[in-house]
């Protein structure tokens, strides 16, 4: 893989348009996500503390914004060092000192000093222009296939791609976080109606529901649901789609037991979206893999290419690191706010993450009187230390990642600060995630999701089979405008059910559950 292709500005289904001042293609992607309804819904989706009543505790929205900021710094620092290497500059130090994950340095150019040539799309929604697309409907403003010439790439391009992908990384999460994912899987596995549905699905489609995955739902939102009447949905650049894809494989890899040679513990693509991502992967030059994780170089003896997965886009490791850094450190801060972790524990956890030569922070900390202020300060400085360590690790493995090798469990497990960073997860699991409110509401979330799936999944299934009851007729009226055609498969009908249920916020899911159960009528 090479960086020129990996930072392609091509968009699936998007014709090329005249560049305009003000935004690069990657900035446009960022704006499309920020202004999307799916992103706004994250303000009422669980991070750690479901339905929290305090403003200090993070939601998925605040977590995503923080991850995006950290991602921008990670990408910018890595991009600076990558471009320095490509132009023969030996200046490789990470000089960014912001613990908040911001990167305010000006763009750096390659040797000829050429300004950023990335074109800017005129419309936030991405309406069509007048130029022809190639065989995949791909287009970009920097060449026939949207490849940035190396002369026009800047460190800010790297930062913008990682920031944008990190901004979107949780958009597919259902209500109640990971317990919501588990509830959807459990319903199709164990509920009588769910089992009947699975029994009628083609074998190749079953794994999407039995292993339902928020990561795959996120790509479905970006590629289809946000603009359902237009091919390829939000039409983000291929570079951002690639960086977003933490698990570039479909559920068949999980079902096969091979997991692409043990690379992936989850999947990132429903069967319905795999072909779309394959087009983006080809544009980016991602390495195709067989089920056992070996490189897919051509057809097998049957004349077919048993494609199962792809090697990750290298920037996906920085997106993953941004997520890991934010939730691991921020969850400790939220745990402190909730009284689950003491100030002394926070200090003992975060101080080992701060570079020892930066002793200036001790004087600043001593000048602060409020423990909450001290914790916020420690969180910021610790994040800065981990960011630098993660970037160092990324650069150490850059060549291997470009060859398609897999860095198991990500950068934060291999960086110099891996041991003290892992301690955060241990304390979070033992103290923060076991908060009674977390456990109680997660348990209630199973009941809410089960009730919603039984009502809507059952009604849509019986309608598909021509067995609707009078109750089903009423329930279906609550279902949003049906997008499928009469000839659509049961698989597509069931994906629309999971689209509907997983797209709800925590509050709307509880509200609808109460109404369906007769606990409240009308508003309430």
XYZ file of N, CA and C in Angstrom, residues 117-319:
609
model
N -3.494 20.903 -2.993
C -4.281 20.902 -4.213
C -5.600 20.202 -4.075
N -5.981 19.805 -2.855
C -7.228 19.065 -2.699
C -8.401 19.932 -3.087
N -9.274 19.390 -3.927
C -10.466 20.130 -4.333
C -11.507 20.130 -3.256
N -12.451 21.040 -3.356
C -13.498 21.172 -2.356
C -14.850 20.990 -3.004
N -15.671 20.117 -2.461
C -17.004 19.930 -3.002
C -17.907 21.069 -2.574
N -18.762 21.496 -3.478
C -19.570 22.686 -3.231
C -20.700 22.441 -2.264
N -21.214 21.233 -2.230
C -22.426 20.989 -1.449
C -22.150 20.120 -0.247
N -22.690 20.487 0.902
C -22.555 19.673 2.104
C -23.165 18.310 1.899
N -24.263 18.265 1.164
C -24.947 16.996 0.924
C -24.333 16.226 -0.222
N -23.486 16.843 -1.036
C -22.785 16.121 -2.080
C -23.606 15.883 -3.322
N -24.299 16.879 -3.849
C -25.090 16.690 -5.051
C -24.180 16.482 -6.242
N -24.713 15.899 -7.307
C -23.913 15.493 -8.447
C -23.438 16.686 -9.246
N -22.290 16.519 -9.863
C -21.760 17.504 -10.778
C -21.925 17.020 -12.200
N -21.040 17.471 -13.090
C -21.257 17.188 -14.498
C -20.201 16.308 -15.126
N -19.192 15.889 -14.368
C -18.123 15.114 -14.967
C -18.417 13.626 -14.869
N -17.884 12.874 -15.811
C -18.104 11.428 -15.831
C -17.293 10.766 -14.731
N -17.799 9.634 -14.246
C -17.086 8.857 -13.244
C -16.442 7.661 -13.911
N -15.558 6.987 -13.156
C -14.947 5.791 -13.716
C -15.862 4.600 -13.501
N -15.345 3.387 -13.672
C -16.204 2.210 -13.695
C -16.905 1.950 -12.372
N -16.410 2.506 -11.280
C -17.050 2.320 -9.982
C -17.863 3.539 -9.568
N -18.016 4.514 -10.438
C -18.681 5.745 -10.025
C -17.806 6.557 -9.101
N -16.477 6.376 -9.217
C -15.547 7.089 -8.358
C -15.135 8.400 -8.991
N -14.946 9.380 -8.157
C -14.394 10.622 -8.675
C -13.668 11.354 -7.580
N -12.792 12.250 -7.970
C -12.092 13.084 -7.006
C -11.561 14.298 -7.734
N -11.061 15.232 -6.977
C -10.600 16.477 -7.572
C -9.096 16.505 -7.789
N -8.406 15.420 -7.481
C -6.947 15.437 -7.572
C -6.435 14.363 -8.513
N -7.009 14.246 -9.676
C -6.533 13.256 -10.613
C -7.660 12.367 -11.044
N -7.412 11.469 -11.996
C -8.477 10.666 -12.573
C -9.176 9.773 -11.581
N -8.493 9.325 -10.529
C -9.135 8.465 -9.546
C -9.158 9.091 -8.170
N -8.934 10.382 -8.081
C -8.998 11.054 -6.791
C -7.747 10.921 -5.962
N -6.621 10.502 -6.557
C -5.389 10.369 -5.793
C -4.719 11.722 -5.637
N -4.384 12.064 -4.406
C -3.571 13.254 -4.178
C -2.160 12.973 -4.663
N -1.571 13.880 -5.441
C -0.153 13.748 -5.714
C 0.608 13.986 -4.425
N 1.731 13.296 -4.246
C 2.481 13.455 -3.006
C 2.899 14.906 -2.780
N 3.074 15.658 -3.865
C 3.476 17.057 -3.711
C 2.395 17.884 -3.036
N 1.147 17.428 -3.097
C 0.058 18.246 -2.556
C -0.415 17.788 -1.184
N 0.067 16.648 -0.703
C -0.349 16.173 0.614
C 0.279 17.016 1.718
N -0.477 17.268 2.762
C 0.035 17.973 3.931
C -0.236 17.142 5.170
N 0.441 17.487 6.243
C 0.194 16.802 7.512
C -1.255 16.980 7.949
N -1.859 18.105 7.596
C -3.249 18.341 7.965
C -4.208 17.411 7.229
N -3.824 16.932 6.044
C -4.659 15.953 5.354
C -4.746 14.669 6.167
N -3.609 14.217 6.674
C -3.598 13.029 7.523
C -4.461 13.274 8.760
N -4.271 14.437 9.384
C -5.040 14.754 10.582
C -6.524 14.823 10.324
N -6.917 15.399 9.188
C -8.344 15.536 8.878
C -8.995 14.188 8.614
N -8.290 13.281 7.944
C -8.852 11.949 7.683
C -9.087 11.208 8.995
N -8.090 11.209 9.874
C -8.236 10.502 11.150
C -9.307 11.163 12.011
N -9.323 12.486 12.056
C -10.332 13.201 12.849
C -11.737 12.890 12.370
N -11.936 12.854 11.061
C -13.271 12.619 10.508
C -13.722 11.196 10.753
N -12.834 10.237 10.543
C -13.189 8.841 10.802
C -13.481 8.619 12.285
N -12.693 9.246 13.158
C -12.936 9.115 14.600
C -14.258 9.756 14.997
N -14.614 10.847 14.345
C -15.889 11.504 14.626
C -17.056 10.557 14.374
N -16.923 9.698 13.365
C -18.017 8.810 12.959
C -17.955 7.435 13.599
N -16.924 7.139 14.374
C -16.650 5.747 14.732
C -17.743 5.089 15.564
N -18.555 5.856 16.281
C -19.599 5.277 17.137
C -21.007 5.477 16.589
N -21.149 5.935 15.358
C -22.478 6.282 14.844
C -23.405 5.077 14.714
N -22.855 3.879 14.655
C -23.689 2.691 14.525
C -24.095 2.057 15.837
N -23.679 2.650 16.956
C -24.009 2.048 18.247
C -25.499 2.115 18.535
N -26.110 1.002 18.955
C -27.529 1.013 19.317
C -27.737 1.632 20.691
N -28.989 1.777 21.131
C -29.231 2.252 22.499
C -28.556 1.334 23.517
N -28.150 1.888 24.621
C -27.575 1.150 25.752
C -26.218 0.524 25.438
N -25.524 1.074 24.451
C -24.147 0.672 24.198
C -23.995 -0.785 23.817
N -22.949 -1.398 24.365
C -22.647 -2.778 23.979
C -23.721 -3.751 24.444
N -24.427 -3.418 25.513
C -25.520 -4.296 25.930
C -26.645 -4.270 24.907
N -26.804 -3.146 24.192
C -27.787 -3.083 23.117
C -27.423 -4.005 21.971
N -26.126 -4.039 21.621
C -25.662 -4.986 20.600
C -25.939 -6.415 21.035
N -25.594 -6.725 22.274
C -25.809 -8.081 22.785
C -27.286 -8.456 22.757
N -28.150 -7.496 23.074
C -29.588 -7.774 23.101
C -30.112 -8.111 21.708
N -29.627 -7.421 20.685
C -30.057 -7.716 19.313
C -29.602 -9.113 18.911
N -28.349 -9.436 19.196
C -27.839 -10.778 18.875
C -28.648 -11.845 19.599
N -28.889 -11.604 20.883
C -29.596 -12.587 21.702
C -31.010 -12.815 21.199
N -31.670 -11.771 20.722
C -33.048 -11.919 20.243
C -33.102 -12.847 19.038
N -32.201 -12.664 18.096
C -32.208 -13.528 16.911
C -31.737 -14.942 17.238
N -30.934 -15.076 18.270
C -30.423 -16.392 18.638
C -31.411 -17.193 19.465
N -32.132 -16.531 20.390
C -32.898 -17.259 21.400
C -34.396 -17.035 21.377
N -34.866 -15.889 20.896
C -36.307 -15.636 20.891
C -36.973 -16.514 19.831
N -38.138 -17.107 20.117
C -38.784 -17.989 19.135
C -38.991 -17.335 17.770
N -39.440 -16.071 17.763
C -39.629 -15.395 16.475
C -38.292 -15.139 15.799
N -37.305 -14.728 16.571
C -35.974 -14.515 16.010
C -35.406 -15.786 15.413
N -35.592 -16.892 16.095
C -35.110 -18.174 15.584
C -35.828 -18.563 14.295
N -37.120 -18.283 14.233
C -37.881 -18.594 13.020
C -37.382 -17.752 11.845
N -37.083 -16.492 12.117
C -36.540 -15.620 11.072
C -35.206 -16.161 10.567
N -34.323 -16.489 11.491
C -33.010 -17.018 11.108
C -33.167 -18.289 10.279
N -34.127 -19.108 10.638
C -34.355 -20.349 9.901
C -34.790 -20.131 8.465
N -35.431 -19.001 8.187
C -35.896 -18.719 6.822
C -34.890 -17.921 5.994
N -33.838 -17.438 6.624
C -32.834 -16.661 5.891
C -31.851 -17.583 5.179
N -31.314 -17.155 4.031
C -30.213 -17.897 3.416
C -29.058 -17.991 4.405
N -28.362 -19.085 4.398
C -27.294 -19.297 5.369
C -26.259 -18.178 5.337
N -25.990 -17.641 4.151
C -24.969 -16.601 4.009
C -25.356 -15.297 4.694
N -26.655 -15.108 4.967
C -27.128 -13.842 5.550
C -27.332 -13.915 7.058
N -27.316 -15.098 7.619
C -27.674 -15.248 9.032
C -26.686 -14.572 9.976
N -25.414 -14.651 9.650
C -24.393 -14.151 10.573
C -24.521 -12.655 10.831
N -25.033 -11.894 9.857
C -25.187 -10.446 10.057
C -26.071 -10.136 11.251
N -27.079 -10.967 11.491
C -28.015 -10.741 12.588
C -27.582 -11.467 13.858
N -27.070 -12.681 13.710
C -26.638 -13.442 14.884
C -25.420 -12.819 15.557
N -24.614 -12.100 14.776
C -23.432 -11.422 15.316
C -23.559 -9.906 15.164
N -24.778 -9.403 15.216
C -25.015 -7.979 14.929
C -23.914 -7.107 15.524
N -23.432 -6.172 14.724
C -22.251 -5.397 15.095
C -22.452 -3.912 14.808
N -22.249 -3.089 15.838
C -22.396 -1.651 15.680
C -21.419 -1.045 14.692
N -20.229 -1.638 14.565
C -19.271 -1.136 13.581
C -19.813 -1.267 12.166
N -20.433 -2.407 11.865
C -21.026 -2.607 10.538
C -22.225 -1.689 10.339
N -23.000 -1.471 11.399
C -24.136 -0.558 11.305
C -23.655 0.861 11.028
N -22.509 1.224 11.588
C -21.956 2.548 11.330
C -21.619 2.752 9.867
N -20.985 1.758 9.253
C -20.677 1.888 7.825
C -21.963 1.930 7.012
N -22.965 1.173 7.416
C -24.254 1.180 6.712
C -24.899 2.568 6.782
N -24.779 3.237 7.918
C -25.307 4.600 8.048
C -24.585 5.536 7.089
N -23.269 5.464 7.064
C -22.489 6.353 6.205
C -22.729 6.075 4.729
N -22.837 4.815 4.378
C -22.872 4.411 2.975
C -24.275 4.289 2.400
N -25.309 4.272 3.281
C -26.652 4.026 2.764
C -27.746 4.808 3.476
N -27.795 4.736 4.798
C -28.997 5.168 5.516
C -29.151 6.675 5.627
N -28.051 7.411 5.711
C -28.184 8.844 5.946
C -28.851 9.544 4.768
N -28.603 9.054 3.567
C -29.308 9.528 2.368
C -29.833 8.297 1.631
N -30.928 7.699 2.125
C -31.363 6.386 1.628
C -31.812 6.370 0.176
N -32.192 7.511 -0.358
C -32.672 7.542 -1.741
C -31.557 7.810 -2.745
N -30.320 7.819 -2.277
C -29.193 8.100 -3.151
C -28.131 7.027 -2.963
N -27.582 6.531 -4.048
C -26.549 5.507 -3.955
C -25.354 6.017 -3.154
N -24.850 5.177 -2.272
C -23.652 5.434 -1.472
C -23.846 6.495 -0.391
N -25.090 6.799 -0.044
C -25.371 7.595 1.141
C -24.659 8.928 1.209
N -23.836 9.116 2.236
C -23.168 10.396 2.462
C -22.045 10.656 1.467
N -21.627 9.641 0.763
C -20.572 9.770 -0.249
C -19.321 10.435 0.317
N -18.804 9.828 1.366
C -17.557 10.312 1.941
C -16.390 9.874 1.065
N -15.252 10.511 1.238
C -14.076 10.125 0.467
C -13.661 8.699 0.824
N -13.030 8.039 -0.134
C -12.569 6.674 0.113
C -11.553 6.631 1.248
N -10.730 7.672 1.373
C -9.742 7.706 2.451
C -10.413 7.650 3.817
N -11.478 8.413 4.000
C -12.184 8.421 5.286
C -12.900 7.095 5.515
N -13.526 6.539 4.481
C -14.182 5.237 4.628
C -13.170 4.166 5.027
N -11.988 4.207 4.425
C -10.969 3.227 4.770
C -10.482 3.380 6.193
N -10.223 4.615 6.622
C -9.754 4.854 7.983
C -10.826 4.518 9.014
N -12.092 4.701 8.642
C -13.210 4.374 9.532
C -13.295 2.876 9.795
N -12.899 2.054 8.822
C -13.152 0.617 8.866
C -12.154 -0.098 9.778
N -12.517 -0.232 11.031
C -11.668 -0.901 12.017
C -11.578 -2.393 11.746
N -12.666 -2.983 11.275
C -12.709 -4.420 10.986
C -13.132 -4.615 9.529
N -12.206 -4.550 8.575
C -12.574 -4.637 7.158
C -12.859 -6.062 6.707
N -13.959 -6.595 7.186
C -14.398 -7.937 6.808
C -15.894 -8.022 7.064
N -16.544 -9.036 6.480
C -17.963 -9.227 6.757
C -18.139 -10.352 7.768
N -19.389 -10.635 8.119
C -19.663 -11.578 9.202
C -19.296 -13.008 8.852
N -19.140 -13.313 7.565
C -18.768 -14.680 7.190
C -17.404 -15.049 7.754
N -16.547 -14.047 7.933
C -15.231 -14.299 8.513
C -15.376 -14.777 9.953
N -16.333 -14.190 10.682
C -16.581 -14.618 12.051
C -17.183 -16.015 12.072
N -18.128 -16.256 11.164
C -18.849 -17.522 11.135
C -17.948 -18.674 10.714
N -16.922 -18.375 9.920
C -16.037 -19.429 9.430
C -15.114 -19.959 10.515
N -14.947 -19.183 11.578
C -14.042 -19.586 12.640
C -12.590 -19.261 12.352
N -12.298 -18.753 11.141
C -10.909 -18.449 10.784
C -10.531 -17.006 11.107
N -11.517 -16.121 11.097
C -11.299 -14.720 11.490
C -10.137 -14.071 10.745
N -10.033 -14.384 9.456
C -8.950 -13.818 8.632
C -7.596 -14.046 9.288
N -7.370 -15.306 9.672
C -6.093 -15.642 10.291
C -5.941 -15.093 11.688
N -7.053 -14.881 12.387
C -7.014 -14.360 13.745
C -6.864 -12.861 13.831
N -7.000 -12.158 12.709
C -6.840 -10.707 12.709
C -7.974 -10.007 13.439
N -9.209 -10.425 13.173
C -10.358 -9.624 13.563
C -11.261 -10.371 14.538
N -11.608 -9.701 15.624
C -12.512 -10.270 16.619
C -13.956 -9.854 16.367
N -14.147 -8.881 15.469
C -15.480 -8.408 15.103
C -15.503 -8.208 13.593
N -16.640 -7.781 13.065
C -16.703 -7.493 11.636
C -17.235 -6.085 11.422
N -16.934 -5.510 10.273
C -17.303 -4.126 10.010
C -18.211 -3.920 8.828
N -18.650 -5.030 8.194
C -19.473 -4.917 6.992
C -20.607 -5.923 7.019
N -21.830 -5.442 6.844
C -22.925 -6.355 6.551
C -22.782 -6.808 5.104
N -23.354 -7.942 4.804
C -23.298 -8.479 3.446
C -23.843 -7.464 2.434
N -24.847 -6.702 2.848
C -25.493 -5.742 1.950
C -24.556 -4.622 1.519
N -23.521 -4.335 2.310
C -22.614 -3.225 1.997
C -21.223 -3.675 1.551
N -20.986 -4.970 1.487
C -19.622 -5.434 1.200
C -19.137 -4.986 -0.171
N -20.003 -5.042 -1.177
C -19.578 -4.653 -2.526
C -19.180 -3.178 -2.585
N -19.903 -2.345 -1.841
C -19.562 -0.918 -1.828
C -18.174 -0.700 -1.243
N -17.906 -1.373 -0.121
C -16.579 -1.193 0.475
C -15.499 -1.780 -0.419
N -15.813 -2.860 -1.132
C -14.829 -3.450 -2.044
C -14.379 -2.437 -3.092
N -15.301 -1.604 -3.552
C -14.948 -0.565 -4.522
C -13.995 0.456 -3.895
N -14.314 0.867 -2.666
C -13.431 1.817 -1.977
C -12.070 1.187 -1.708
N -12.066 -0.092 -1.319
C -10.808 -0.782 -1.027
C -9.923 -0.870 -2.262
N -10.534 -1.121 -3.412
C -9.761 -1.170 -4.656
C -9.154 0.196 -4.965
N -9.943 1.238 -4.770
C -9.445 2.594 -5.016
C -8.271 2.921 -4.102
N -8.336 2.468 -2.849
C -7.301 2.770 -1.861
C -6.086 1.859 -1.977
N -6.249 0.747 -2.681
C -5.158 -0.215 -2.777
C -5.009 -1.072 -1.542
N -6.114 -1.282 -0.788
C -6.045 -2.152 0.382
C -5.787 -3.586 -0.059
N -5.069 -4.334 0.745
C -4.677 -5.700 0.399
C -5.811 -6.660 0.732
N -6.264 -7.413 -0.273
C -7.357 -8.368 -0.092
C -6.834 -9.645 0.555
N -7.674 -10.234 1.426
C -7.279 -11.412 2.191
C -8.270 -12.555 2.013
N -7.775 -13.779 2.149
C -8.615 -14.973 2.182
C -9.083 -15.217 3.620
N -9.991 -16.183 3.827
C -10.488 -16.450 5.187
C -9.397 -16.760 6.203
N -8.278 -17.361 5.755
C -7.207 -17.693 6.691
C -6.234 -16.538 6.916
N -6.510 -15.398 6.287
C -5.663 -14.230 6.467
C -4.547 -14.100 5.460
N -4.394 -15.085 4.562
C -3.352 -14.994 3.544
C -3.760 -14.005 2.464
N -2.763 -13.500 1.768
C -3.016 -12.512 0.726
C -3.787 -13.143 -0.428
N -4.809 -12.446 -0.892
C -5.665 -12.946 -1.967
C -5.120 -12.410 -3.287
N -4.342 -13.241 -3.994
C -3.660 -12.776 -5.197
C -4.368 -13.155 -6.481
N -5.397 -13.993 -6.409
C -6.082 -14.382 -7.637
C -7.045 -15.517 -7.397
N -7.701 -16.000 -8.454
C -8.704 -17.055 -8.326
C -8.107 -18.355 -7.806
N -8.947 -19.143 -7.110
C -8.526 -20.468 -6.681
C -8.837 -21.473 -7.789
N -8.822 -22.751 -7.465
C -9.036 -23.779 -8.474
C -10.406 -23.751 -9.108
N -11.383 -23.120 -8.459
C -12.738 -23.056 -9.011
C -12.913 -21.848 -9.921
N -11.887 -21.047 -10.042
C -12.005 -19.836 -10.844
C -12.538 -18.658 -10.068
N -12.812 -18.851 -8.766
C -13.347 -17.784 -7.928
C -12.269 -17.271 -6.980
N -12.347 -16.018 -6.647
C -11.438 -15.431 -5.671
C -12.128 -15.420 -4.313
N -11.685 -16.252 -3.361
C -12.376 -16.369 -2.069
C -12.073 -15.197 -1.146
N -12.466 -14.007 -1.571
C -12.197 -12.802 -0.802
C -12.992 -12.819 0.496
N -12.333 -12.597 1.615
C -13.009 -12.592 2.903
C -12.829 -11.287 3.658
N -11.721 -10.609 3.410
C -11.404 -9.422 4.211
C -10.311 -8.639 3.503
N -9.939 -7.541 4.145
C -8.829 -6.726 3.665
C -7.914 -6.411 4.836
N -6.657 -6.144 4.533
C -5.785 -5.573 5.555
C -6.294 -4.176 5.879
N -6.113 -3.774 7.110
C -6.582 -2.455 7.526
C -5.878 -1.322 6.781
N -6.608 -0.258 6.565
C -5.997 1.020 6.185
C -5.111 1.434 7.358
N -3.848 1.776 7.141
C -2.977 2.109 8.277
C -3.541 3.181 9.206
N -4.244 4.172 8.658
C -4.781 5.229 9.520
C -5.896 4.729 10.429
N -6.464 3.560 10.132
C -7.472 2.983 11.029
C -6.872 2.680 12.397
N -5.567 2.419 12.444
C -4.910 2.184 13.731
C -4.873 3.463 14.566
N -4.733 4.602 13.920
C -4.750 5.867 14.655
C -6.159 6.209 15.124
N -7.171 5.882 14.317
C -8.563 6.079 14.745
C -8.849 5.210 15.964
